[in-house]
C-alpha cells in the first residue's frame, strides 16, 4: 500500500499563509489523482483539493481562490499553498490518492496528517 507523509502545518494568524507538503512512498506516475483532505474536531474528513497527472484541479467551494494545489512528480510530492487563512480552516490535513476525480475510495493508507491552526 502506498503511504504518505504530510508536513508544513503550524499556528498562523487569520489572514496569514501557510504551505503544506506531502511525500508519497512510490512514484506519482502510478497515482493519477492526488488530493488533500482535512478533518476538524468533531467533524468528518472532507475533501479540500485534488490534482490529476494532467494538471486538472478540483477545489472545495470553501477554499476556491485561496488555496492552490501543486504536483511535483520528480520529488513524489504534492503541495498546498494556503492564503487568507481563517479560523474555519483549522483542521488536521491529510493527503491521499485515488483512481479518478470522481472516485471516492483512497488508494493509500491515511498518514498522521499535519495540524493547521488559525487563531489570533
CSV table of N, CA and C in Angstrom, one decimal:
chain,number,residue,atom,x,y,z
A,1,UNK,N,0.8,-1.2,0.0
A,1,UNK,CA,0.0,0.0,0.0
A,1,UNK,C,0.9,1.2,0.0
A,2,UNK,N,0.5,2.2,-0.8
A,2,UNK,CA,1.2,3.5,-0.9
A,2,UNK,C,1.0,4.2,0.4
A,3,UNK,N,2.0,4.9,0.9
A,3,UNK,CA,2.0,5.6,2.2
A,3,UNK,C,2.3,7.1,1.9
A,4,UNK,N,1.9,8.0,2.8
A,4,UNK,CA,2.1,9.4,2.6
A,4,UNK,C,2.6,10.0,3.9
A,5,UNK,N,3.4,11.0,3.8
A,5,UNK,CA,3.9,11.8,5.0
A,5,UNK,C,3.6,13.3,4.7
A,6,UNK,N,2.8,13.9,5.6
A,6,UNK,CA,2.4,15.3,5.5
A,6,UNK,C,3.3,16.1,6.4
A,7,UNK,N,3.6,17.4,6.0
A,7,UNK,CA,4.3,18.3,6.8
A,7,UNK,C,4.0,19.7,6.4
A,8,UNK,N,4.4,20.6,7.2
A,8,UNK,CA,4.3,22.1,7.0
A,8,UNK,C,3.2,22.8,7.8
A,9,UNK,N,2.5,22.0,8.6
A,9,UNK,CA,1.4,22.6,9.4
A,9,UNK,C,2.0,23.5,10.5
A,10,UNK,N,1.1,24.3,11.1
A,10,UNK,CA,1.6,25.1,12.2
A,10,UNK,C,0.5,26.1,12.7
A,11,UNK,N,0.8,27.0,13.5
A,11,UNK,CA,-0.1,28.1,14.0
A,11,UNK,C,0.1,29.3,13.2
A,12,UNK,N,-1.0,29.9,12.7
A,12,UNK,CA,-0.9,31.1,11.9
A,12,UNK,C,-2.1,32.0,12.2
A,13,UNK,N,-1.9,33.3,12.1
A,13,UNK,CA,-3.0,34.3,12.4
A,13,UNK,C,-4.0,34.3,11.3
A,14,UNK,N,-5.2,34.7,11.5
A,14,UNK,CA,-6.2,34.9,10.4
A,14,UNK,C,-5.6,35.9,9.4
A,15,UNK,N,-5.8,35.5,8.1
A,15,UNK,CA,-5.3,36.3,7.0
A,15,UNK,C,-3.9,35.9,6.6
A,16,UNK,N,-3.3,35.0,7.3
A,16,UNK,CA,-1.9,34.6,7.0
A,16,UNK,C,-1.9,33.5,6.0
A,17,UNK,N,-0.7,33.0,5.7
A,17,UNK,CA,-0.4,32.0,4.7
A,17,UNK,C,0.4,30.8,5.2
A,18,UNK,N,0.3,29.7,4.6
A,18,UNK,CA,1.0,28.5,5.0
A,18,UNK,C,1.1,27.6,3.8
A,19,UNK,N,2.2,26.8,3.7
A,19,UNK,CA,2.3,25.8,2.7
A,19,UNK,C,2.5,24.5,3.2
A,20,UNK,N,1.7,23.5,2.8
A,20,UNK,CA,1.8,22.1,3.2
A,20,UNK,C,2.5,21.3,2.1
A,21,UNK,N,3.1,20.2,2.5
A,21,UNK,CA,3.8,19.3,1.6
A,21,UNK,C,3.4,17.9,1.9
A,22,UNK,N,3.4,17.0,0.9
A,22,UNK,CA,3.1,15.6,1.1
A,22,UNK,C,4.0,14.8,0.2
A,23,UNK,N,4.7,13.8,0.8
A,23,UNK,CA,5.6,12.9,0.1
A,23,UNK,C,5.0,11.5,0.0
A,24,UNK,N,4.9,10.9,-1.2
A,24,UNK,CA,4.4,9.6,-1.4
A,24,UNK,C,5.5,8.6,-1.4
A,25,UNK,N,5.2,7.3,-1.0
A,25,UNK,CA,6.2,6.3,-0.9
A,25,UNK,C,6.5,5.6,-2.2
A,26,UNK,N,5.8,6.0,-3.3
A,26,UNK,CA,6.0,5.5,-4.6
A,26,UNK,C,5.9,6.6,-5.6
A,27,UNK,N,6.3,6.3,-6.9
A,27,UNK,CA,6.2,7.3,-7.9
A,27,UNK,C,4.8,7.8,-8.2
A,28,UNK,N,4.7,9.1,-8.4
A,28,UNK,CA,3.4,9.7,-8.7
A,28,UNK,C,2.9,9.3,-10.0
A,29,UNK,N,3.8,8.8,-10.9
A,29,UNK,CA,3.3,8.3,-12.2
A,29,UNK,C,2.3,7.2,-12.1
A,30,UNK,N,2.2,6.5,-11.0
A,30,UNK,CA,1.3,5.5,-10.8
A,30,UNK,C,0.0,5.9,-10.0
A,31,UNK,N,0.0,7.2,-9.7
A,31,UNK,CA,-1.1,7.8,-8.9
A,31,UNK,C,-1.7,8.9,-9.7
A,32,UNK,N,-2.8,8.6,-10.4
A,32,UNK,CA,-3.5,9.5,-11.4
A,32,UNK,C,-4.0,10.8,-10.7
A,33,UNK,N,-4.6,10.6,-9.5
A,33,UNK,CA,-5.2,11.8,-8.8
A,33,UNK,C,-4.6,11.8,-7.4
A,34,UNK,N,-4.1,13.0,-7.1
A,34,UNK,CA,-3.6,13.2,-5.7
A,34,UNK,C,-4.5,14.3,-5.1
A,35,UNK,N,-4.7,14.2,-3.8
A,35,UNK,CA,-5.6,15.2,-3.2
A,35,UNK,C,-5.3,15.4,-1.7
A,36,UNK,N,-5.8,16.6,-1.2
A,36,UNK,CA,-5.7,17.0,0.2
A,36,UNK,C,-7.1,16.9,0.8
A,37,UNK,N,-7.1,16.5,2.1
A,37,UNK,CA,-8.3,16.4,2.8
A,37,UNK,C,-8.0,17.0,4.2
A,38,UNK,N,-9.1,17.3,4.9
A,38,UNK,CA,-8.9,17.8,6.3
A,38,UNK,C,-10.1,17.4,7.2
A,39,UNK,N,-9.8,17.3,8.5
A,39,UNK,CA,-10.7,16.9,9.4
A,39,UNK,C,-10.6,17.8,10.7
A,40,UNK,N,-11.7,18.5,11.0
A,40,UNK,CA,-11.8,19.3,12.2
A,40,UNK,C,-12.3,18.5,13.3
A,41,UNK,N,-12.0,18.9,14.6
A,41,UNK,CA,-12.5,18.2,15.7
A,41,UNK,C,-14.0,18.0,15.7
A,42,UNK,N,-14.5,16.8,15.9
A,42,UNK,CA,-15.9,16.5,15.9
A,42,UNK,C,-16.6,16.5,14.6
A,43,UNK,N,-15.8,16.6,13.5
A,43,UNK,CA,-16.4,16.6,12.1
A,43,UNK,C,-15.8,15.5,11.3
A,44,UNK,N,-16.5,15.1,10.2
A,44,UNK,CA,-16.0,14.1,9.3
A,44,UNK,C,-14.9,14.7,8.4
A,45,UNK,N,-14.0,13.8,7.9
A,45,UNK,CA,-13.0,14.2,6.9
A,45,UNK,C,-13.6,14.7,5.7
A,46,UNK,N,-13.1,15.8,5.1
A,46,UNK,CA,-13.7,16.4,3.9
A,46,UNK,C,-12.6,16.7,2.9
A,47,UNK,N,-13.0,16.7,1.6
A,47,UNK,CA,-12.1,16.9,0.5
A,47,UNK,C,-11.8,18.4,0.4
A,48,UNK,N,-10.5,18.7,0.2
A,48,UNK,CA,-10.1,20.1,0.1
A,48,UNK,C,-9.7,20.5,-1.4
A,49,UNK,N,-8.8,19.7,-2.0
A,49,UNK,CA,-8.3,20.0,-3.3
A,49,UNK,C,-7.7,18.7,-3.9
A,50,UNK,N,-7.8,18.6,-5.3
A,50,UNK,CA,-7.2,17.5,-6.0
A,50,UNK,C,-6.5,17.9,-7.2
A,51,UNK,N,-5.6,17.1,-7.7
A,51,UNK,CA,-4.9,17.4,-9.0
A,51,UNK,C,-4.6,16.1,-9.7
A,52,UNK,N,-4.8,16.1,-11.0
A,52,UNK,CA,-4.5,14.9,-11.8
A,52,UNK,C,-3.2,15.0,-12.4
A,53,UNK,N,-2.7,13.9,-13.1
A,53,UNK,CA,-1.4,13.9,-13.7
A,53,UNK,C,-1.4,14.8,-14.9
A,54,UNK,N,-2.5,15.3,-15.4
A,54,UNK,CA,-2.6,16.2,-16.5
A,54,UNK,C,-2.6,17.7,-16.0
A,55,UNK,N,-2.7,17.9,-14.7
A,55,UNK,CA,-2.7,19.2,-14.1
A,55,UNK,C,-4.1,19.7,-13.9
A,56,UNK,N,-5.2,18.9,-14.1
A,56,UNK,CA,-6.5,19.3,-13.9
A,56,UNK,C,-6.8,19.4,-12.3
A,57,UNK,N,-7.3,20.5,-11.9
A,57,UNK,CA,-7.5,20.7,-10.4
A,57,UNK,C,-9.0,20.7,-10.1
A,58,UNK,N,-9.3,20.4,-8.8
A,58,UNK,CA,-10.6,20.5,-8.3
A,58,UNK,C,-10.5,21.0,-6.9
A,59,UNK,N,-11.3,22.0,-6.5
A,59,UNK,CA,-11.3,22.6,-5.2
A,59,UNK,C,-12.7,22.6,-4.5
A,60,UNK,N,-12.7,22.4,-3.2
A,60,UNK,CA,-13.9,22.6,-2.5
A,60,UNK,C,-14.3,24.1,-2.5
A,61,UNK,N,-15.6,24.4,-2.6
A,61,UNK,CA,-16.0,25.7,-2.7
A,61,UNK,C,-15.5,26.6,-1.6
A,62,UNK,N,-15.3,26.1,-0.4
A,62,UNK,CA,-14.9,26.8,0.8
A,62,UNK,C,-13.4,27.4,0.6
A,63,UNK,N,-12.6,26.8,-0.3
A,63,UNK,CA,-11.2,27.2,-0.4
A,63,UNK,C,-10.9,27.8,-1.8
A,64,UNK,N,-11.8,27.8,-2.7
A,64,UNK,CA,-11.6,28.3,-4.0
A,64,UNK,C,-11.1,29.8,-4.0
A,65,UNK,N,-10.0,30.1,-4.7
A,65,UNK,CA,-9.5,31.4,-4.7
A,65,UNK,C,-8.5,31.7,-3.6
A,66,UNK,N,-8.4,30.8,-2.6
A,66,UNK,CA,-7.5,30.9,-1.5
A,66,UNK,C,-6.4,29.9,-1.5
A,67,UNK,N,-6.7,28.7,-1.9
A,67,UNK,CA,-5.8,27.5,-1.8
A,67,UNK,C,-5.3,27.2,-3.2
A,68,UNK,N,-4.1,26.7,-3.4
A,68,UNK,CA,-3.6,26.2,-4.7
A,68,UNK,C,-2.9,24.9,-4.5
A,69,UNK,N,-3.3,23.9,-5.2
A,69,UNK,CA,-2.6,22.6,-5.1
A,69,UNK,C,-1.6,22.4,-6.3
A,70,UNK,N,-0.5,21.8,-6.0
A,70,UNK,CA,0.5,21.6,-7.0
A,70,UNK,C,1.1,20.1,-6.9
A,71,UNK,N,1.7,19.7,-8.0
A,71,UNK,CA,2.2,18.4,-8.1
A,71,UNK,C,3.6,18.4,-8.7
A,72,UNK,N,4.6,17.7,-8.0
A,72,UNK,CA,6.0,17.6,-8.5
A,72,UNK,C,6.3,16.1,-8.6
A,73,UNK,N,6.2,15.5,-9.7
A,73,UNK,CA,6.4,14.1,-9.9
A,73,UNK,C,7.8,13.7,-9.7
A,74,UNK,N,8.8,14.6,-10.0
A,74,UNK,CA,10.2,14.3,-9.8
A,74,UNK,C,10.5,14.1,-8.3
A,75,UNK,N,9.8,14.7,-7.4
A,75,UNK,CA,10.1,14.6,-6.0
A,75,UNK,C,9.0,13.7,-5.3
A,76,UNK,N,8.1,13.2,-6.0
A,76,UNK,CA,7.0,12.4,-5.4
A,76,UNK,C,6.2,13.2,-4.4
A,77,UNK,N,6.0,14.4,-4.7
A,77,UNK,CA,5.3,15.3,-3.7
A,77,UNK,C,4.2,16.1,-4.3
A,78,UNK,N,3.2,16.5,-3.4
A,78,UNK,CA,2.2,17.5,-3.8
A,78,UNK,C,2.3,18.5,-2.7
A,79,UNK,N,1.9,19.8,-3.1
A,79,UNK,CA,1.9,20.9,-2.2
A,79,UNK,C,0.5,21.5,-2.1
A,80,UNK,N,0.3,22.3,-1.0
A,80,UNK,CA,-0.9,23.0,-0.9
A,80,UNK,C,-0.6,24.4,-0.3
A,81,UNK,N,-0.6,25.4,-1.2
A,81,UNK,CA,-0.4,26.8,-0.8
A,81,UNK,C,-1.7,27.4,-0.3
A,82,UNK,N,-1.7,27.8,1.0
A,82,UNK,CA,-2.9,28.3,1.6
A,82,UNK,C,-2.7,29.8,1.9
A,83,UNK,N,-3.7,30.6,1.5
A,83,UNK,CA,-3.6,32.0,1.7
A,83,UNK,C,-4.9,32.5,2.3
A,84,UNK,N,-4.9,33.7,2.9
A,84,UNK,CA,-6.1,34.3,3.5
A,84,UNK,C,-6.8,33.3,4.5
A,85,UNK,N,-6.0,32.6,5.3
A,85,UNK,CA,-6.5,31.6,6.2
A,85,UNK,C,-7.4,32.2,7.2
A,86,UNK,N,-8.5,31.4,7.6
A,86,UNK,CA,-9.5,31.8,8.5
A,86,UNK,C,-9.6,30.7,9.6
A,87,UNK,N,-10.2,31.0,10.7
A,87,UNK,CA,-10.3,30.0,11.8
A,87,UNK,C,-11.0,28.7,11.3
A,88,UNK,N,-11.9,28.9,10.4
A,88,UNK,CA,-12.7,27.7,9.9
A,88,UNK,C,-11.8,26.7,9.1
A,89,UNK,N,-10.5,27.2,8.8
A,89,UNK,CA,-9.6,26.3,8.1
A,89,UNK,C,-8.8,25.4,9.1
A,90,UNK,N,-9.0,25.6,10.4
A,90,UNK,CA,-8.3,24.9,11.4
A,90,UNK,C,-8.8,23.4,11.3
A,91,UNK,N,-7.8,22.5,11.1
A,91,UNK,CA,-8.1,21.1,11.0
A,91,UNK,C,-6.8,20.3,10.9
A,92,UNK,N,-6.9,19.0,10.9
A,92,UNK,CA,-5.8,18.1,10.6
A,92,UNK,C,-5.8,17.8,9.1
A,93,UNK,N,-4.8,18.1,8.4
A,93,UNK,CA,-4.7,17.9,7.0
A,93,UNK,C,-4.0,16.7,6.5
A,94,UNK,N,-4.6,15.9,5.6
A,94,UNK,CA,-4.1,14.7,5.1
A,94,UNK,C,-4.0,14.7,3.6
A,95,UNK,N,-3.1,13.9,3.0
A,95,UNK,CA,-3.1,13.7,1.6
A,95,UNK,C,-3.3,12.2,1.3
A,96,UNK,N,-3.8,11.9,0.0
A,96,UNK,CA,-4.0,10.6,-0.4
A,96,UNK,C,-4.2,10.6,-1.9
A,97,UNK,N,-4.3,9.4,-2.5
A,97,UNK,CA,-4.5,9.2,-3.9
A,97,UNK,C,-5.8,8.5,-4.2
A,98,UNK,N,-6.3,8.6,-5.4
A,98,UNK,CA,-7.5,7.9,-5.9
A,98,UNK,C,-7.4,7.7,-7.4
A,99,UNK,N,-8.2,6.8,-7.9
A,99,UNK,CA,-8.0,6.4,-9.3
A,99,UNK,C,-8.6,7.4,-10.3
A,100,UNK,N,-9.5,8.3,-9.8
A,100,UNK,CA,-10.1,9.3,-10.7
A,100,UNK,C,-10.7,10.4,-9.9
A,101,UNK,N,-11.0,11.6,-10.6
A,101,UNK,CA,-11.6,12.7,-9.9
A,101,UNK,C,-12.9,12.4,-9.3
A,102,UNK,N,-13.7,11.5,-9.9
A,102,UNK,CA,-15.0,11.1,-9.4
A,102,UNK,C,-15.0,9.8,-8.6
A,103,UNK,N,-13.8,9.3,-8.3
A,103,UNK,CA,-13.7,8.2,-7.4
A,103,UNK,C,-13.6,8.7,-5.9
A,104,UNK,N,-14.1,7.9,-5.0
A,104,UNK,CA,-14.0,8.3,-3.6
A,104,UNK,C,-13.1,7.5,-2.7
A,105,UNK,N,-12.9,6.2,-3.1
A,105,UNK,CA,-12.0,5.3,-2.3
A,105,UNK,C,-10.6,5.7,-2.4
A,106,UNK,N,-9.9,5.9,-1.3
A,106,UNK,CA,-8.5,6.2,-1.3
A,106,UNK,C,-7.6,5.0,-1.7
A,107,UNK,N,-6.5,5.2,-2.4
A,107,UNK,CA,-5.7,4.1,-2.8
A,107,UNK,C,-4.6,3.8,-1.8
A,108,UNK,N,-4.3,4.7,-0.9
A,108,UNK,CA,-3.3,4.5,0.1
A,108,UNK,C,-3.8,4.6,1.5
A,109,UNK,N,-3.0,4.3,2.5
A,109,UNK,CA,-3.4,4.4,3.9
A,109,UNK,C,-3.3,5.9,4.3
A,110,UNK,N,-4.1,6.2,5.4
A,110,UNK,CA,-4.1,7.5,5.9
A,110,UNK,C,-2.9,7.7,6.8
A,111,UNK,N,-2.1,8.8,6.6
A,111,UNK,CA,-1.0,9.1,7.4
A,111,UNK,C,-1.3,9.8,8.7
A,112,UNK,N,-0.3,10.4,9.3
A,112,UNK,CA,-0.6,11.0,10.6
A,112,UNK,C,-1.2,12.4,10.4
A,113,UNK,N,-1.1,13.0,9.2
A,113,UNK,CA,-1.6,14.3,9.0
A,113,UNK,C,-0.7,15.4,9.5
A,114,UNK,N,-1.0,16.6,9.2
A,114,UNK,CA,-0.3,17.8,9.8
A,114,UNK,C,-1.3,18.8,10.2
A,115,UNK,N,-1.1,19.3,11.4
A,115,UNK,CA,-2.1,20.2,12.1
A,115,UNK,C,-2.0,21.6,11.6
A,116,UNK,N,-3.1,22.2,11.2
A,116,UNK,CA,-3.1,23.7,10.8
A,116,UNK,C,-4.1,24.3,11.8
A,117,UNK,N,-3.6,25.3,12.5
A,117,UNK,CA,-4.4,26.1,13.5
A,117,UNK,C,-4.3,27.5,13.1
A,118,UNK,N,-5.5,28.1,12.9
A,118,UNK,CA,-5.6,29.5,12.6
A,118,UNK,C,-6.3,30.2,13.7
A,119,UNK,N,-5.5,31.1,14.4
A,119,UNK,CA,-6.0,31.8,15.6
A,119,UNK,C,-5.3,33.0,15.9
A,120,UNK,N,-5.9,34.0,16.5
A,120,UNK,CA,-5.3,35.3,16.8
A,120,UNK,C,-4.4,35.2,18.0
